[in-house]
Short mmCIF file of C-alpha atoms in Angstrom, two decimals:
data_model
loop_
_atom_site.label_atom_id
_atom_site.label_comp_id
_atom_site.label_asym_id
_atom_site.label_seq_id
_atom_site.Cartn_x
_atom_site.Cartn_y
_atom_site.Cartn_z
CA UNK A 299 -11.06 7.37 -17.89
CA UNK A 300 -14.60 6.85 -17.68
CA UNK A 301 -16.32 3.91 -15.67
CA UNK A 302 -16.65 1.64 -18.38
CA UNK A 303 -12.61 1.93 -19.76
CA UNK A 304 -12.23 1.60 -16.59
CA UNK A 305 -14.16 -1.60 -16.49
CA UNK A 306 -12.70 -2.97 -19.91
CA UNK A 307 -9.25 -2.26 -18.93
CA UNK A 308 -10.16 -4.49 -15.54
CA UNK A 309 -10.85 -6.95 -17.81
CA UNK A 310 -8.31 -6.95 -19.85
CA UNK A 311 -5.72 -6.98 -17.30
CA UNK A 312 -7.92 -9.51 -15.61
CA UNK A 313 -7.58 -11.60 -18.80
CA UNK A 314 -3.76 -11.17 -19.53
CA UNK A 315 -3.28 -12.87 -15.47
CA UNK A 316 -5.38 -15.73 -16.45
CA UNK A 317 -3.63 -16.25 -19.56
CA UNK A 318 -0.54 -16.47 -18.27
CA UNK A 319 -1.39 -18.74 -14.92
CA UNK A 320 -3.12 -21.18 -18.20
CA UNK A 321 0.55 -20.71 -20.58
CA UNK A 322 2.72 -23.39 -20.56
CA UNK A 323 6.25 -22.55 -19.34
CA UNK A 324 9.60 -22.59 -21.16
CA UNK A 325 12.52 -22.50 -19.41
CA UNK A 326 12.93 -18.67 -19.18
CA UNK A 327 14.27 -16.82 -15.83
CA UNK A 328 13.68 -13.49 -16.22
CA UNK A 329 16.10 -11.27 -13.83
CA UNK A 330 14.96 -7.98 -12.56
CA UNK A 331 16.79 -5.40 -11.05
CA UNK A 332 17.78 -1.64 -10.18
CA UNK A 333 18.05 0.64 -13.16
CA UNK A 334 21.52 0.28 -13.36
CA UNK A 335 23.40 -2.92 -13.11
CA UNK A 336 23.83 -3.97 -9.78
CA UNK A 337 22.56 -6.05 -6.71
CA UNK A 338 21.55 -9.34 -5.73
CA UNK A 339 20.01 -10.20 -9.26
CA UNK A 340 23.09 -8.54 -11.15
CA UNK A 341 25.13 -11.42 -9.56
CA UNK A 342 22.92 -14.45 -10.16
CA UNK A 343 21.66 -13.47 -13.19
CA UNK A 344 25.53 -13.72 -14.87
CA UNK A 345 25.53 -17.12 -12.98
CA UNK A 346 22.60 -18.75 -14.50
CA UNK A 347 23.70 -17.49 -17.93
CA UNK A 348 26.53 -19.74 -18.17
CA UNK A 349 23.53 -22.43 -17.55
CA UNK A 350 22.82 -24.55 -21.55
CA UNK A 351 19.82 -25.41 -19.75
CA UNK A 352 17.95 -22.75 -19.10
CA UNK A 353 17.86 -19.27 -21.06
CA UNK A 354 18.38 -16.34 -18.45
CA UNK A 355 17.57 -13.03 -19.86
CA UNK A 356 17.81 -9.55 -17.90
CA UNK A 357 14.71 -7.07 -17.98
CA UNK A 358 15.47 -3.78 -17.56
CA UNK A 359 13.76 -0.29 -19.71
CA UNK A 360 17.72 1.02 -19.38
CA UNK A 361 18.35 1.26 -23.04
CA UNK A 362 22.08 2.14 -22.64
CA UNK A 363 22.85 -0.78 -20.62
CA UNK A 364 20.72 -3.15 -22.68
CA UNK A 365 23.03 -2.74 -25.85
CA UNK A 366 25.92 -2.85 -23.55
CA UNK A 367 24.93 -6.03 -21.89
CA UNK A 368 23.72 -7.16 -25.26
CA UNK A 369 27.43 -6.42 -26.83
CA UNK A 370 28.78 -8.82 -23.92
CA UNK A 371 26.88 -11.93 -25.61
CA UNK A 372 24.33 -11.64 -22.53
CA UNK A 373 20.33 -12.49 -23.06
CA UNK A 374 18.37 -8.99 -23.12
CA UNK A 375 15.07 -8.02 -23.19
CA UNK A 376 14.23 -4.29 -23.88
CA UNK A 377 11.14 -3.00 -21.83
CA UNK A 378 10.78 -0.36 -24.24
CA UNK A 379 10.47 -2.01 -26.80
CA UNK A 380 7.19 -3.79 -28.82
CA UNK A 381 4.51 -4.34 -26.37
CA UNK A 382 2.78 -7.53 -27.84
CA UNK A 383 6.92 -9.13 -28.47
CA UNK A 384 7.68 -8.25 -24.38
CA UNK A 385 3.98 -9.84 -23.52
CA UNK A 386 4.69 -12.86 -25.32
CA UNK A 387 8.14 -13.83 -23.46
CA UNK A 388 6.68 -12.85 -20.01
CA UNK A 389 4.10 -15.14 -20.62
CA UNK A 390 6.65 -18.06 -21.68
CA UNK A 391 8.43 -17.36 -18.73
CA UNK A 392 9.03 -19.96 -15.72
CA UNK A 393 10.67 -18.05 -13.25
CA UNK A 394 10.61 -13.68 -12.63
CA UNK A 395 13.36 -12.79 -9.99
CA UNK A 396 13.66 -9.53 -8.54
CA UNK A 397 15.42 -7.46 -5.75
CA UNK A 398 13.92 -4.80 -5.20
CA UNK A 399 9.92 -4.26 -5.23
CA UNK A 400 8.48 -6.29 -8.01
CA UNK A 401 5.95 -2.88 -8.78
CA UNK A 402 9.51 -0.78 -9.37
CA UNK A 403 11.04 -4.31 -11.34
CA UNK A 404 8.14 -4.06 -13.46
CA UNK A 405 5.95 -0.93 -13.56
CA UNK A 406 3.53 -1.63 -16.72
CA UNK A 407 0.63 -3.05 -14.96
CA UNK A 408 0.22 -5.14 -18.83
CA UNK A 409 3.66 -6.49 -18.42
CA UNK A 410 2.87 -7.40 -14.96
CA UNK A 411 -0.27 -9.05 -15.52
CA UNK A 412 1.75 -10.93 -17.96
CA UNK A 413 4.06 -12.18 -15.46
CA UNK A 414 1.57 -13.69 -13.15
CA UNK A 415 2.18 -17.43 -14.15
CA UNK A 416 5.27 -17.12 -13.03
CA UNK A 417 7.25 -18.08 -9.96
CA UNK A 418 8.44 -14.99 -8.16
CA UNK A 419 11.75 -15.22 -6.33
CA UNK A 420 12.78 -12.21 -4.00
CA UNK A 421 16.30 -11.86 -3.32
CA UNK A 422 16.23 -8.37 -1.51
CA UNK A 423 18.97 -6.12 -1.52
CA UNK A 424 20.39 -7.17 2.25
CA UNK A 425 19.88 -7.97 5.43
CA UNK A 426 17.22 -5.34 6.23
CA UNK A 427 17.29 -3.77 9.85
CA UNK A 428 14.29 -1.66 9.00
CA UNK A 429 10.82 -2.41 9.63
CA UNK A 430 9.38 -3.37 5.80
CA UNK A 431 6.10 -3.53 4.58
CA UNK A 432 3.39 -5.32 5.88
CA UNK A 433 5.61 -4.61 9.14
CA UNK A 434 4.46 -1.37 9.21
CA UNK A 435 0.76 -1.82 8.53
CA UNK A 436 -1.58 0.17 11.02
CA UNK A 437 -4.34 2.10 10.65
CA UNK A 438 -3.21 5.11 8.94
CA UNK A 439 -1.44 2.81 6.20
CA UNK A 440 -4.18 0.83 5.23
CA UNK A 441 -6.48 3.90 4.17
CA UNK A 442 -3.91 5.20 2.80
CA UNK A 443 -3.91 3.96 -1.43
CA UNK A 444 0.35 4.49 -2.00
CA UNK A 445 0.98 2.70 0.96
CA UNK A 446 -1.80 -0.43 -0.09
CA UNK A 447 -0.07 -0.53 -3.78
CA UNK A 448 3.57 -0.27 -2.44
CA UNK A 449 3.07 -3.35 -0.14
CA UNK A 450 0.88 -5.34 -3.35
CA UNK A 451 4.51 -4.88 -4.84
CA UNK A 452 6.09 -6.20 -1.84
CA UNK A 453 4.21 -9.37 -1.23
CA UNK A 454 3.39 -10.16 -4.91
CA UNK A 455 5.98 -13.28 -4.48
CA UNK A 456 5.99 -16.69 -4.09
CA UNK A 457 9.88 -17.01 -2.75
CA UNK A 458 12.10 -15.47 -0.68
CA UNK A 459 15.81 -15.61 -0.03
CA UNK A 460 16.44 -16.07 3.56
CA UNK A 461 20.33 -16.21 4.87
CA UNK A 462 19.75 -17.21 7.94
CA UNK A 463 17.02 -18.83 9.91
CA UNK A 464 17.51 -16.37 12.17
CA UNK A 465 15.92 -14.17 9.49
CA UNK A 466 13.10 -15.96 8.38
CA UNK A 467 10.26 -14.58 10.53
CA UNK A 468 11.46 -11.35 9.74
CA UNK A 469 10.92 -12.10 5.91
CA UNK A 470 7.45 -14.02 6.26
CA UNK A 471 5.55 -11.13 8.27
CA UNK A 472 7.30 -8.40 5.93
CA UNK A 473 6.08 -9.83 2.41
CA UNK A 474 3.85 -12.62 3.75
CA UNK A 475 5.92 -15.68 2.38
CA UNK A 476 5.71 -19.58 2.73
CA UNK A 477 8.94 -20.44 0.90
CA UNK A 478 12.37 -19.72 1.97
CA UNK A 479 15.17 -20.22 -0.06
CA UNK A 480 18.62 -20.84 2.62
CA UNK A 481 21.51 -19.19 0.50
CA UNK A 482 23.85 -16.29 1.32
CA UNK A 483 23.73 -13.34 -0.39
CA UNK A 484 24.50 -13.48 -4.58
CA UNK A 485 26.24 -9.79 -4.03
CA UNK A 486 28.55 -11.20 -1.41
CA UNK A 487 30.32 -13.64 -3.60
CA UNK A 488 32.46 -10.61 -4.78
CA UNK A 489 33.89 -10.05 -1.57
CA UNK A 490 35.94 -12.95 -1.09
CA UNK A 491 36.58 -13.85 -4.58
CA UNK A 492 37.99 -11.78 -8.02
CA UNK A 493 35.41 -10.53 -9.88
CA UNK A 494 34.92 -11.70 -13.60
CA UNK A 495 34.63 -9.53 -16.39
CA UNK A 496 31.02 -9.04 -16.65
CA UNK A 497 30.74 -8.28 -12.90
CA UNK A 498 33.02 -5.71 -13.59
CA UNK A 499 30.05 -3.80 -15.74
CA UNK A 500 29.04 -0.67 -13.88
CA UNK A 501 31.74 -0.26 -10.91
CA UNK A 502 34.05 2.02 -9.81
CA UNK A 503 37.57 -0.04 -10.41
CA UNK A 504 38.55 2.63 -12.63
CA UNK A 505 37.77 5.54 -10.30
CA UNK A 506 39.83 3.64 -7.44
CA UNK A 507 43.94 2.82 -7.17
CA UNK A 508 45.22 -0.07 -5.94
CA UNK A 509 47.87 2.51 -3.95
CA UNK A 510 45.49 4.51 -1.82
CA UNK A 511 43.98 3.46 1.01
CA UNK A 512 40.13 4.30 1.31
CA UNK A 513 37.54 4.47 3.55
CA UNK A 514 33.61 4.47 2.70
CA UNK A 515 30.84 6.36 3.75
CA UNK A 516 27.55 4.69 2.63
CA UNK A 517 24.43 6.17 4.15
CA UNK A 518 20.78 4.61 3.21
CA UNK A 519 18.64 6.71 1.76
CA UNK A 520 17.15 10.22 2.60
CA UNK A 521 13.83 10.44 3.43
CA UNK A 522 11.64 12.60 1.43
CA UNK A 523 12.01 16.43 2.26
CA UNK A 524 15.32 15.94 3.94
CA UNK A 525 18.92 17.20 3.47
CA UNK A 526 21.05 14.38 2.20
CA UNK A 527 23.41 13.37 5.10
CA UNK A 528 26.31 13.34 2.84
CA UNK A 529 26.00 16.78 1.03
CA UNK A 530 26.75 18.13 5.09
CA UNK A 531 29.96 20.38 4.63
CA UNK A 532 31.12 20.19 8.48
CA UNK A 533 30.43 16.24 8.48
CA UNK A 534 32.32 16.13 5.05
CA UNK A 535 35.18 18.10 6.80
CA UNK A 536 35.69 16.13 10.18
CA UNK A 537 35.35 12.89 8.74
CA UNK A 538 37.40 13.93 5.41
CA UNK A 539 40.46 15.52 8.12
CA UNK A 540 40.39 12.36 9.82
CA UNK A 541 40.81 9.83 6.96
CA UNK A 542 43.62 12.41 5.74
CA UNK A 543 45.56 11.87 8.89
CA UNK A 544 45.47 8.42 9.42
CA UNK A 545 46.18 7.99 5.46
CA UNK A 546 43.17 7.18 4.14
CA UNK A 547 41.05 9.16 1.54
CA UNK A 548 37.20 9.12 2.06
CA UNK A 549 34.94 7.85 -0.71
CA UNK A 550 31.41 8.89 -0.51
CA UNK A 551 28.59 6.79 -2.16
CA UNK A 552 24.78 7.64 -1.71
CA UNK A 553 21.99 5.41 -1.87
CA UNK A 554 20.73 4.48 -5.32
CA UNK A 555 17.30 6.05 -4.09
CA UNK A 556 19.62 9.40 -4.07
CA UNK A 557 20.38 9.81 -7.73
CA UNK A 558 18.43 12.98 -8.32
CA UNK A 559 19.37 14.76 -4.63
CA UNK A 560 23.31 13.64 -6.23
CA UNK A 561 22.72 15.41 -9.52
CA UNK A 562 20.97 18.24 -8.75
CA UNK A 563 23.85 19.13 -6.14
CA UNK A 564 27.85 20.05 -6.40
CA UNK A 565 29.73 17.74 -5.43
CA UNK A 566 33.59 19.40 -6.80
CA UNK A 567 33.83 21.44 -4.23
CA UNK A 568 35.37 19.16 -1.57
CA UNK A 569 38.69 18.72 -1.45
CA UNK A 570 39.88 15.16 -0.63
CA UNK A 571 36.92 13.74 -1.79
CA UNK A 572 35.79 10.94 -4.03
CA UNK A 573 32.02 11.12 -4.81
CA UNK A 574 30.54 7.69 -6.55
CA UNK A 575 27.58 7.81 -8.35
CA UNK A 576 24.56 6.44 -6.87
CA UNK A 577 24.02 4.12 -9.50
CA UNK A 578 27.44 2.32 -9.28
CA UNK A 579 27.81 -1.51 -8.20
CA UNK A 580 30.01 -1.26 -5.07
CA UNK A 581 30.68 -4.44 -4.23
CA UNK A 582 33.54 -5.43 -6.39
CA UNK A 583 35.08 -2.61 -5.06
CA UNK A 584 34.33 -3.45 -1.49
CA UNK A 585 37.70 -5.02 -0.40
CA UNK A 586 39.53 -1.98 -1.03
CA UNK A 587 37.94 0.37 1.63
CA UNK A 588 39.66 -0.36 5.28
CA UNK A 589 36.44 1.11 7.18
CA UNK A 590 32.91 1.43 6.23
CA UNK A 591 30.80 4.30 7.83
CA UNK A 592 26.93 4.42 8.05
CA UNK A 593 24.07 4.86 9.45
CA UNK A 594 21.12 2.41 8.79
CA UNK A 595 22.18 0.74 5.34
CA UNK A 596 22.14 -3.14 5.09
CA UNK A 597 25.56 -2.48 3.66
CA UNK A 598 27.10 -2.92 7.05
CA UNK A 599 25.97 -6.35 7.33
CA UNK A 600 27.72 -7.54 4.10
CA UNK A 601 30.79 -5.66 5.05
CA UNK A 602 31.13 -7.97 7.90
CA UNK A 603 32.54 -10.54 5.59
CA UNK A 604 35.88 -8.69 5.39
CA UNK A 605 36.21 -8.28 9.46
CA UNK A 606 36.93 -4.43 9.41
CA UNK A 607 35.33 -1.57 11.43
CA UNK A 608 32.67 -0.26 11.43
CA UNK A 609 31.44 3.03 11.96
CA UNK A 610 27.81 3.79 12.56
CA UNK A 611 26.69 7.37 12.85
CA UNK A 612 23.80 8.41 15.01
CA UNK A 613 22.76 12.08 12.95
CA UNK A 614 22.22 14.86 15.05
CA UNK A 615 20.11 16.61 11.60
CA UNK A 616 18.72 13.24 10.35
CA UNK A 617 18.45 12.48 7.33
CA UNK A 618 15.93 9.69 7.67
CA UNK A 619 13.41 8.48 10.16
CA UNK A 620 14.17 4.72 10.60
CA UNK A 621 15.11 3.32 13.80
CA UNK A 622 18.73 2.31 14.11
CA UNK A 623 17.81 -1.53 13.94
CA UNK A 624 14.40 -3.94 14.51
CA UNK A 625 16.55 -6.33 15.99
CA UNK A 626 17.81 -6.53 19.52
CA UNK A 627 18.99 -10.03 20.03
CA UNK A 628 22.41 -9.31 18.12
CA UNK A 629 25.32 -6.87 19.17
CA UNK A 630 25.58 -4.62 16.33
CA UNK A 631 29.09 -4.93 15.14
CA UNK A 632 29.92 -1.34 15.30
CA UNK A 633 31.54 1.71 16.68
CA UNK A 634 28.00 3.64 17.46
CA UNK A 635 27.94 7.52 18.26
CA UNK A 636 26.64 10.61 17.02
CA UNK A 637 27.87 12.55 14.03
CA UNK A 638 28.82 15.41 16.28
CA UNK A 639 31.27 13.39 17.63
CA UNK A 640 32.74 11.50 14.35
CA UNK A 641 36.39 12.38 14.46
CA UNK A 642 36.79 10.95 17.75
CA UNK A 643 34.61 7.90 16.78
CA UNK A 644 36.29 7.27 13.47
CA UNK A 645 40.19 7.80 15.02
CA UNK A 646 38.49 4.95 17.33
CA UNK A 647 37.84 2.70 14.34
CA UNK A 648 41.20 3.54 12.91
CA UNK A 649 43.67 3.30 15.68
CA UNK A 650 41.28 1.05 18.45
CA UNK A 651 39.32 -1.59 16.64
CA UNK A 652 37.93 -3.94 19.28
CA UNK A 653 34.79 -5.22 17.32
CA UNK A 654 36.37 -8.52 15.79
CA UNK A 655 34.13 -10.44 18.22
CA UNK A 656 31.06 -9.07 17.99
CA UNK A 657 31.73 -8.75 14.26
CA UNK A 658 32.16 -12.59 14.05
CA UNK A 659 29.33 -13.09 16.16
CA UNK A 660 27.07 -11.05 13.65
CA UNK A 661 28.53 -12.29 10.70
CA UNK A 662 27.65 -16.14 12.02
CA UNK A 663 24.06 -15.39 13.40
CA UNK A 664 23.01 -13.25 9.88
CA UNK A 665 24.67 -15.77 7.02
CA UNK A 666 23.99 -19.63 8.08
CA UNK A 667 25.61 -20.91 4.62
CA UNK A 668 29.14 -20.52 2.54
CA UNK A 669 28.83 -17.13 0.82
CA UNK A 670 31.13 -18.29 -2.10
CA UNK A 671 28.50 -20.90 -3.28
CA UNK A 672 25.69 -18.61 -2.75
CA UNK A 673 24.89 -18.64 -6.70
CA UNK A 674 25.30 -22.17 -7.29
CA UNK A 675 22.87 -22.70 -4.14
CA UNK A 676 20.46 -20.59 -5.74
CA UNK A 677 20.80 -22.07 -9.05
CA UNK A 678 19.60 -25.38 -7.93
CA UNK A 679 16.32 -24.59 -6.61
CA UNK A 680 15.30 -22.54 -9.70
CA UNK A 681 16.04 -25.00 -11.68
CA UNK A 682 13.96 -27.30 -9.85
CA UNK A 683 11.56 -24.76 -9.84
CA UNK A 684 11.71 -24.55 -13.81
CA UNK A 685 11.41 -27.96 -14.00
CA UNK A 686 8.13 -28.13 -11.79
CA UNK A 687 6.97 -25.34 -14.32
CA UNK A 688 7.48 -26.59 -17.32
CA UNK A 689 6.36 -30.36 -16.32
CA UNK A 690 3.20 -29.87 -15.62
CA UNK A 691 1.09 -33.14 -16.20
CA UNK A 692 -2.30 -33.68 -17.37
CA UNK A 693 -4.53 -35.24 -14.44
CA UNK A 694 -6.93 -38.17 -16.35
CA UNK A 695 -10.01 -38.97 -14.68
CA UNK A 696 -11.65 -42.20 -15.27
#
């Protein structure tokens, strides 16, 4: 693109912001999410849709599960579809809330530009214990153009959902934010309730009997040019053997950043094995499993609102380059060791559990507020929020 396309697309994008910042609001909450139908926005997105006052409509350039949300009676909107009919509702809208970075929610920098007049909530996906964004800014980051755009992403937000207070600094110098929203996690609801029907969309309850007992192995994501953790035969093997003879069968579940490192390898050849896709919603599923095993995943955290142990392998051939944790000033409510050793470690689990404490102690610190009203919590403020949008008064000056 020459300089001036360049220029005239600048201004074009330039115009489509003000626009929208100008557009009076309808009540419309757009709900982003991952690519599949999970997460934090999953959860409060079927909440508000039961709402006559506001119309809640999920965003998502996932054809497949657009007509099948669609075919549940659910508000849709089709990022693949016309241009000029997708610009027109994003500039309507009130309220855009995401979970995951609003540049992956939304990667047409039109449909984003769009969006700007909007409030932007941030759920997250979990209590992170890795050092995010503007965290991690040094000089080697900030020359470096991915890094600059990634973190625009981040911080493009006006609200963020904080559990605990505990948390909130945490939040404020990762994306930069001035509003805190004090709810638990939507996600979490699931765990200490019965899912409904449309929660049910994209889990594993068919893939799972009520019979067998289970235990999960959910490790974060693998760093680029790494061997996925969980494609290791002898870590399969030990921790596979051990679930066998304390009668569990393990259940393996990568990161949703792991989808094409999961299809591009076999995963039939393991014996006593039960791989989940990526892309599956766990947590309605999450009360089956009697341990949880992982490394760095904000997983662990959520887990602690069914009190069972935890297993947290330190990887001998890492498959990432985080730190364990950012935090020091909370006992991580875990059986910790390295992979080499994770029979012994996971028989401990099993057969010794002694973390109740310091899993209560965790569980209290991280999530200030009751997790089964988490939605209805949220619900409030973005309806006050709508309200604030779409009541916006003429100032006369005499």
């Amino acid at each position: 693109m020459n300089d001036q396309n360049t220029q005239k697309a600048s201004r074009y994008l330039h115009g489509l912001e003000t626009i929208s910042e100008k557009t009076k609001k309808t009540p419309i909450i757009l709900f982003f999410g991952r690519h599949h139908f999970s997460d934090n926005s999953k959860y409060l997105f079927l909440n508000m849709s039961a709402r006559q006052d506001v119309l809640a409509i999920w965003c998502s350039s996932n054809t497949e599960l657009c007509t099948r949300l669609a075919d549940e009676g659910l508000h849709v909107l089709n990022m693949n579809g016309d241009v000029g009919q997708i610009l027109s509702v994003f500039m309507q809208a009130a309220v855009a809330v995401h979970c995951i970075n609003t540049f992956e929610s939304v990667e047409n920098p039109l449909m984003r530009a769009a969006l700007k007049g909007a409030i932007h909530i941030q759920l997250w996906h979990g209590v992170s214990i890795k050092p995010l964004d503007m965290i991690k800014a040094n000089a080697d980051n900030l020359v470096d153009t991915t890094w600059i755009e990634q973190t625009l992403g981040a911080i493009s937000i006006d609200v963020i959902l904080s559990p605990s207070e505990r948390l909130d600094n945490f939040w404020q110098a990762a994306f930069g934010v001035q509003y805190v929203i004090r709810a638990g996690l939507p996600r979490n609801e699931v765990l200490l309730r019965n899912a409904t029907k449309a929660e049910r969309i994209n889990t594993a309850d068919t893939l799972l009997s009520d019979a067998e007992n289970y235990i999960l192995w959910a490790p974060t994501f693998t760093s680029a040019g790494m061997t996925p953790l969980w494609s290791r035969p002898e870590l399969i093997n030990q921790l596979t053997t051990t679930a066998r003879d304390n009668g569990c069968q393990l259940v393996i579940k990568p990161h949703p950043y792991d989808t094409i490192n999961f299809q591009s390898r076999d995963t039939d050849n393991h014996e006593g094995v039960i791989f989940l896709s990526p892309d599956i919603d766990i947590y309605p599923d999450l009360h089956r499993f009697s341990c949880l095993i992982t490394d760095c995943s904000s997983l662990m955290f959520d887990y602690l609102h069914l009190d069972r142990p935890i297993l947290i392998l330190e990887h001998s051939n890492k498959g990432n380059d985080t730190p364990l944790a950012w935090f020091d000033h909370l006992p991580l409510p875990a059986v910790i060791g390295p992979d080499a050793n994770a029979t012994v470690l996971l028989e401990t689990c099993l057969k010794d559990d002694q973390q109740t404490h310091n899993r209560k102690k965790c569980l209290q610190a991280l999530f200030s507020t009751d997790t089964l009203t988490s939605c209805e919590m949220i619900a409030k403020i973005l309806w006050d929020l709508v309200e604030k949008q779409t009541d916006k008064k003429m100032t006369i000056l005499q």
